[in-house]
Amino acid sequence: MRFLTSIKLLGIAILSVAAFGAAASPQNPVNGTEYATLPVAQPVPAGKKIEVLEFFAYWCPHCNAFEPLLADWVKKQGDNVVLRRIHVPKSDLTLPQQKLFFTLEAMGAAEQNQAKVFYAMHVQRERFTKDEQVFDWVAKNGFDRKKFIATYRSLPVQNRVKQADKAMTDYGIDTWPTVVIDGRYKTSPQLASTTLGDEPEIEYHKAALTVMNHLVAKAKAEKK
């Protein structure tokens, strides 16, 4: 009798593990495993499009690797989503990179130069740890130097830097790249790959995109 009871308990345990394994995966993401729901929903633009907010850094090699996959994913989403980005703060050395992004954003040139800046840093080995390095690079890449510097030093860009600090707290960001869907659901290659084990980094990035597909569909359904 004890033997049969043990067998039954073992069977239940195996089924429980199997059920959890089936439930927790990038293809069938679970809240608290492949993604997290923010305790306080953050404001998003009105309308039918779902906001996709990426927290990233130009200096981050993982963000650099994630960028082409994210860009392709956004194109495939079409009118379903609107992409927004926040360059995370790190230190005085990376502040010029953060201001570079927010300046490009203010000038309406962030998206068309996103891959170019990553390439400059990770392939051409530009450092962008000093303002003048940034100014020299943008001048070589078709920007009016004086206009760029004026925007770079403007109050709106200073405010965006301050807002980025606050956003890190509001969204609970402690790793990047991290993506927040519709101001409510947060995922990342790190979160999305929780159940994958040891895989090449690109598989973690693909897992994140799979989870993002689910979260966009979820958010869209909840808007109806």
mmCIF file of N, CA and C in Angstrom, residues 57-132:
data_model
loop_
_atom_site.group_PDB
_atom_site.id
_atom_site.type_symbol
_atom_site.label_atom_id
_atom_site.label_comp_id
_atom_site.label_asym_id
_atom_site.label_seq_id
_atom_site.Cartn_x
_atom_site.Cartn_y
_atom_site.Cartn_z
ATOM 1 N N ALA A 57 21.387 50.461 -24.073
ATOM 2 C CA ALA A 57 22.558 51.340 -24.000
ATOM 3 C C ALA A 57 23.432 51.087 -25.218
ATOM 4 N N TYR A 58 23.988 52.137 -25.774
ATOM 5 C CA TYR A 58 24.863 51.978 -26.933
ATOM 6 C C TYR A 58 26.097 51.145 -26.610
ATOM 7 N N TRP A 59 26.636 51.291 -25.404
ATOM 8 C CA TRP A 59 27.865 50.579 -25.045
ATOM 9 C C TRP A 59 27.631 49.095 -24.771
ATOM 10 N N CYS A 60 26.374 48.695 -24.576
ATOM 11 C CA CYS A 60 26.029 47.332 -24.153
ATOM 12 C C CYS A 60 26.151 46.347 -25.323
ATOM 13 N N PRO A 61 27.017 45.328 -25.229
ATOM 14 C CA PRO A 61 27.167 44.363 -26.330
ATOM 15 C C PRO A 61 25.905 43.537 -26.569
ATOM 16 N N HIS A 62 25.135 43.286 -25.510
ATOM 17 C CA HIS A 62 23.896 42.511 -25.651
ATOM 18 C C HIS A 62 22.836 43.331 -26.403
ATOM 19 N N CYS A 63 22.800 44.639 -26.129
ATOM 20 C CA CYS A 63 21.884 45.521 -26.859
ATOM 21 C C CYS A 63 22.277 45.596 -28.328
ATOM 22 N N ASN A 64 23.565 45.629 -28.580
ATOM 23 C CA ASN A 64 24.072 45.647 -29.953
ATOM 24 C C ASN A 64 23.653 44.384 -30.702
ATOM 25 N N ALA A 65 23.755 43.238 -30.044
ATOM 26 C CA ALA A 65 23.374 41.970 -30.672
ATOM 27 C C ALA A 65 21.861 41.870 -30.875
ATOM 28 N N PHE A 66 21.098 42.468 -29.967
ATOM 29 C CA PHE A 66 19.640 42.403 -30.022
ATOM 30 C C PHE A 66 19.063 43.347 -31.077
ATOM 31 N N GLU A 67 19.759 44.446 -31.362
ATOM 32 C CA GLU A 67 19.229 45.522 -32.208
ATOM 33 C C GLU A 67 18.725 45.060 -33.577
ATOM 34 N N PRO A 68 19.504 44.310 -34.380
ATOM 35 C CA PRO A 68 18.986 43.946 -35.712
ATOM 36 C C PRO A 68 17.751 43.056 -35.647
ATOM 37 N N LEU A 69 17.676 42.195 -34.648
ATOM 38 C CA LEU A 69 16.500 41.335 -34.499
ATOM 39 C C LEU A 69 15.286 42.157 -34.097
ATOM 40 N N LEU A 70 15.496 43.105 -33.184
ATOM 41 C CA LEU A 70 14.395 43.969 -32.756
ATOM 42 C C LEU A 70 13.905 44.829 -33.913
ATOM 43 N N ALA A 71 14.830 45.395 -34.676
ATOM 44 C CA ALA A 71 14.453 46.247 -35.809
ATOM 45 C C ALA A 71 13.621 45.466 -36.822
ATOM 46 N N ASP A 72 14.017 44.236 -37.102
ATOM 47 C CA ASP A 72 13.275 43.389 -38.038
ATOM 48 C C ASP A 72 11.903 43.038 -37.475
ATOM 49 N N TRP A 73 11.843 42.766 -36.169
ATOM 50 C CA TRP A 73 10.574 42.437 -35.507
ATOM 51 C C TRP A 73 9.608 43.609 -35.595
ATOM 52 N N VAL A 74 10.095 44.817 -35.348
ATOM 53 C CA VAL A 74 9.248 46.012 -35.400
ATOM 54 C C VAL A 74 8.683 46.206 -36.806
ATOM 55 N N LYS A 75 9.502 45.988 -37.827
ATOM 56 C CA LYS A 75 9.031 46.111 -39.209
ATOM 57 C C LYS A 75 7.898 45.127 -39.487
ATOM 58 N N LYS A 76 8.056 43.909 -39.005
ATOM 59 C CA LYS A 76 7.036 42.882 -39.238
ATOM 60 C C LYS A 76 5.738 43.193 -38.492
ATOM 61 N N GLN A 77 5.838 43.886 -37.371
ATOM 62 C CA GLN A 77 4.644 44.249 -36.603
ATOM 63 C C GLN A 77 3.804 45.303 -37.316
ATOM 64 N N GLY A 78 4.450 46.095 -38.153
ATOM 65 C CA GLY A 78 3.720 47.109 -38.911
ATOM 66 C C GLY A 78 2.982 48.089 -38.024
ATOM 67 N N ASP A 79 1.683 48.259 -38.302
ATOM 68 C CA ASP A 79 0.874 49.234 -37.569
ATOM 69 C C ASP A 79 0.407 48.735 -36.205
ATOM 70 N N ASN A 80 0.812 47.544 -35.824
ATOM 71 C CA ASN A 80 0.405 47.021 -34.514
ATOM 72 C C ASN A 80 1.065 47.757 -33.361
ATOM 73 N N VAL A 81 2.305 48.236 -33.592
ATOM 74 C CA VAL A 81 3.082 48.778 -32.478
ATOM 75 C C VAL A 81 3.689 50.135 -32.816
ATOM 76 N N VAL A 82 4.055 50.851 -31.765
ATOM 77 C CA VAL A 82 4.865 52.048 -31.889
ATOM 78 C C VAL A 82 6.073 51.851 -30.974
ATOM 79 N N LEU A 83 7.259 52.015 -31.531
ATOM 80 C CA LEU A 83 8.495 51.773 -30.783
ATOM 81 C C LEU A 83 8.988 53.062 -30.138
ATOM 82 N N ARG A 84 9.343 52.939 -28.871
ATOM 83 C CA ARG A 84 9.969 54.039 -28.146
ATOM 84 C C ARG A 84 11.179 53.464 -27.428
ATOM 85 N N ARG A 85 12.186 54.296 -27.202
ATOM 86 C CA ARG A 85 13.400 53.807 -26.545
ATOM 87 C C ARG A 85 13.849 54.779 -25.459
ATOM 88 N N ILE A 86 14.504 54.217 -24.454
ATOM 89 C CA ILE A 86 15.163 55.014 -23.426
ATOM 90 C C ILE A 86 16.575 54.479 -23.263
ATOM 91 N N HIS A 87 17.551 55.362 -23.457
ATOM 92 C CA HIS A 87 18.950 54.985 -23.230
ATOM 93 C C HIS A 87 19.203 55.047 -21.729
ATOM 94 N N VAL A 88 19.607 53.934 -21.149
ATOM 95 C CA VAL A 88 19.751 53.863 -19.697
ATOM 96 C C VAL A 88 20.975 54.647 -19.227
ATOM 97 N N PRO A 89 20.901 55.211 -18.008
ATOM 98 C CA PRO A 89 22.065 55.872 -17.426
ATOM 99 C C PRO A 89 23.034 54.844 -16.866
ATOM 100 N N LYS A 90 24.309 55.198 -16.820
ATOM 101 C CA LYS A 90 25.303 54.284 -16.262
ATOM 102 C C LYS A 90 26.337 55.041 -15.446
ATOM 103 N N SER A 91 27.069 55.957 -16.103
ATOM 104 C CA SER A 91 28.127 56.696 -15.421
ATOM 105 C C SER A 91 28.445 57.955 -16.212
ATOM 106 N N ASP A 92 29.333 58.772 -15.689
ATOM 107 C CA ASP A 92 29.739 59.981 -16.405
ATOM 108 C C ASP A 92 30.376 59.640 -17.749
ATOM 109 N N LEU A 93 31.048 58.489 -17.822
ATOM 110 C CA LEU A 93 31.705 58.093 -19.068
ATOM 111 C C LEU A 93 30.706 57.773 -20.174
ATOM 112 N N THR A 94 29.536 57.271 -19.788
ATOM 113 C CA THR A 94 28.541 56.905 -20.802
ATOM 114 C C THR A 94 27.494 57.996 -21.014
ATOM 115 N N LEU A 95 27.569 59.068 -20.236
ATOM 116 C CA LEU A 95 26.606 60.162 -20.395
ATOM 117 C C LEU A 95 26.610 60.744 -21.809
ATOM 118 N N PRO A 96 27.768 60.931 -22.458
ATOM 119 C CA PRO A 96 27.735 61.432 -23.837
ATOM 120 C C PRO A 96 26.967 60.519 -24.789
ATOM 121 N N GLN A 97 27.013 59.217 -24.552
ATOM 122 C CA GLN A 97 26.259 58.280 -25.398
ATOM 123 C C GLN A 97 24.759 58.448 -25.178
ATOM 124 N N GLN A 98 24.386 58.613 -23.913
ATOM 125 C CA GLN A 98 22.983 58.823 -23.582
ATOM 126 C C GLN A 98 22.473 60.121 -24.214
ATOM 127 N N LYS A 99 23.267 61.170 -24.111
ATOM 128 C CA LYS A 99 22.881 62.457 -24.695
ATOM 129 C C LYS A 99 22.891 62.399 -26.223
ATOM 130 N N LEU A 100 23.777 61.589 -26.787
ATOM 131 C CA LEU A 100 23.780 61.376 -28.236
ATOM 132 C C LEU A 100 22.430 60.834 -28.677
ATOM 133 N N PHE A 101 21.939 59.806 -27.986
ATOM 134 C CA PHE A 101 20.652 59.224 -28.368
ATOM 135 C C PHE A 101 19.524 60.231 -28.230
ATOM 136 N N PHE A 102 19.443 60.905 -27.079
ATOM 137 C CA PHE A 102 18.336 61.834 -26.860
ATOM 138 C C PHE A 102 18.407 63.040 -27.800
ATOM 139 N N THR A 103 19.611 63.408 -28.224
ATOM 140 C CA THR A 103 19.747 64.479 -29.212
ATOM 141 C C THR A 103 19.248 64.013 -30.574
ATOM 142 N N LEU A 104 19.658 62.812 -30.973
ATOM 143 C CA LEU A 104 19.160 62.254 -32.234
ATOM 144 C C LEU A 104 17.640 62.135 -32.200
ATOM 145 N N GLU A 105 17.109 61.716 -31.061
ATOM 146 C CA GLU A 105 15.659 61.595 -30.904
ATOM 147 C C GLU A 105 14.993 62.957 -31.074
ATOM 148 N N ALA A 106 15.550 63.984 -30.428
ATOM 149 C CA ALA A 106 14.983 65.331 -30.511
ATOM 150 C C ALA A 106 15.022 65.873 -31.934
ATOM 151 N N MET A 107 16.009 65.433 -32.697
ATOM 152 C CA MET A 107 16.158 65.886 -34.083
ATOM 153 C C MET A 107 15.404 64.994 -35.069
ATOM 154 N N GLY A 108 14.675 64.011 -34.552
ATOM 155 C CA GLY A 108 13.923 63.105 -35.418
ATOM 156 C C GLY A 108 14.795 62.183 -36.229
ATOM 157 N N ALA A 109 15.986 61.876 -35.695
ATOM 158 C CA ALA A 109 16.953 61.075 -36.460
ATOM 159 C C ALA A 109 17.442 59.850 -35.702
ATOM 160 N N ALA A 110 16.759 59.480 -34.636
ATOM 161 C CA ALA A 110 17.247 58.377 -33.799
ATOM 162 C C ALA A 110 17.158 57.026 -34.506
ATOM 163 N N GLU A 111 16.002 56.704 -35.053
ATOM 164 C CA GLU A 111 15.809 55.361 -35.608
ATOM 165 C C GLU A 111 16.687 55.098 -36.825
ATOM 166 N N GLN A 112 16.817 56.089 -37.698
ATOM 167 C CA GLN A 112 17.629 55.871 -38.896
ATOM 168 C C GLN A 112 19.121 55.834 -38.597
ATOM 169 N N ASN A 113 19.504 56.211 -37.377
ATOM 170 C CA ASN A 113 20.922 56.184 -37.010
ATOM 171 C C ASN A 113 21.245 55.179 -35.910
ATOM 172 N N GLN A 114 20.248 54.429 -35.464
ATOM 173 C CA GLN A 114 20.455 53.504 -34.354
ATOM 174 C C GLN A 114 21.522 52.454 -34.678
ATOM 175 N N ALA A 115 21.352 51.779 -35.789
ATOM 176 C CA ALA A 115 22.317 50.743 -36.179
ATOM 177 C C ALA A 115 23.679 51.353 -36.478
ATOM 178 N N LYS A 116 23.680 52.563 -37.014
ATOM 179 C CA LYS A 116 24.938 53.240 -37.361
ATOM 180 C C LYS A 116 25.765 53.550 -36.110
ATOM 181 N N VAL A 117 25.096 53.979 -35.042
ATOM 182 C CA VAL A 117 25.818 54.281 -33.796
ATOM 183 C C VAL A 117 26.360 52.995 -33.178
ATOM 184 N N PHE A 118 25.550 51.946 -33.165
ATOM 185 C CA PHE A 118 26.029 50.658 -32.652
ATOM 186 C C PHE A 118 27.255 50.190 -33.441
ATOM 187 N N TYR A 119 27.201 50.332 -34.752
ATOM 188 C CA TYR A 119 28.324 49.919 -35.598
ATOM 189 C C TYR A 119 29.572 50.734 -35.272
ATOM 190 N N ALA A 120 29.384 52.023 -35.091
ATOM 191 C CA ALA A 120 30.518 52.893 -34.769
ATOM 192 C C ALA A 120 31.189 52.460 -33.472
ATOM 193 N N MET A 121 30.378 52.086 -32.483
ATOM 194 C CA MET A 121 30.944 51.730 -31.179
ATOM 195 C C MET A 121 31.527 50.324 -31.150
ATOM 196 N N HIS A 122 30.821 49.366 -31.730
ATOM 197 C CA HIS A 122 31.200 47.963 -31.546
ATOM 198 C C HIS A 122 32.056 47.397 -32.679
ATOM 199 N N VAL A 123 32.090 48.073 -33.814
ATOM 200 C CA VAL A 123 32.919 47.615 -34.934
ATOM 201 C C VAL A 123 34.067 48.592 -35.192
ATOM 202 N N GLN A 124 33.719 49.867 -35.287
ATOM 203 C CA GLN A 124 34.748 50.875 -35.549
ATOM 204 C C GLN A 124 35.471 51.333 -34.284
ATOM 205 N N ARG A 125 34.976 50.887 -33.130
ATOM 206 C CA ARG A 125 35.607 51.156 -31.830
ATOM 207 C C ARG A 125 35.627 52.633 -31.451
ATOM 208 N N GLU A 126 34.611 53.356 -31.871
ATOM 209 C CA GLU A 126 34.434 54.711 -31.352
ATOM 210 C C GLU A 126 34.067 54.597 -29.875
ATOM 211 N N ARG A 127 34.607 55.505 -29.051
ATOM 212 C CA ARG A 127 34.370 55.388 -27.616
ATOM 213 C C ARG A 127 33.168 56.203 -27.143
ATOM 214 N N PHE A 128 33.028 57.406 -27.654
ATOM 215 C CA PHE A 128 31.935 58.295 -27.253
ATOM 216 C C PHE A 128 31.865 58.482 -25.736
ATOM 217 N N THR A 129 33.013 58.650 -25.124
ATOM 218 C CA THR A 129 33.055 58.929 -23.683
ATOM 219 C C THR A 129 33.257 60.418 -23.408
ATOM 220 N N LYS A 130 33.424 61.193 -24.478
ATOM 221 C CA LYS A 130 33.591 62.642 -24.351
ATOM 222 C C LYS A 130 32.700 63.340 -25.370
ATOM 223 N N ASP A 131 32.222 64.504 -25.006
ATOM 224 C CA ASP A 131 31.334 65.251 -25.892
ATOM 225 C C ASP A 131 31.958 65.483 -27.264
ATOM 226 N N GLU A 132 33.224 65.865 -27.290
ATOM 227 C CA GLU A 132 33.876 66.190 -28.559
ATOM 228 C C GLU A 132 33.949 64.980 -29.495
#
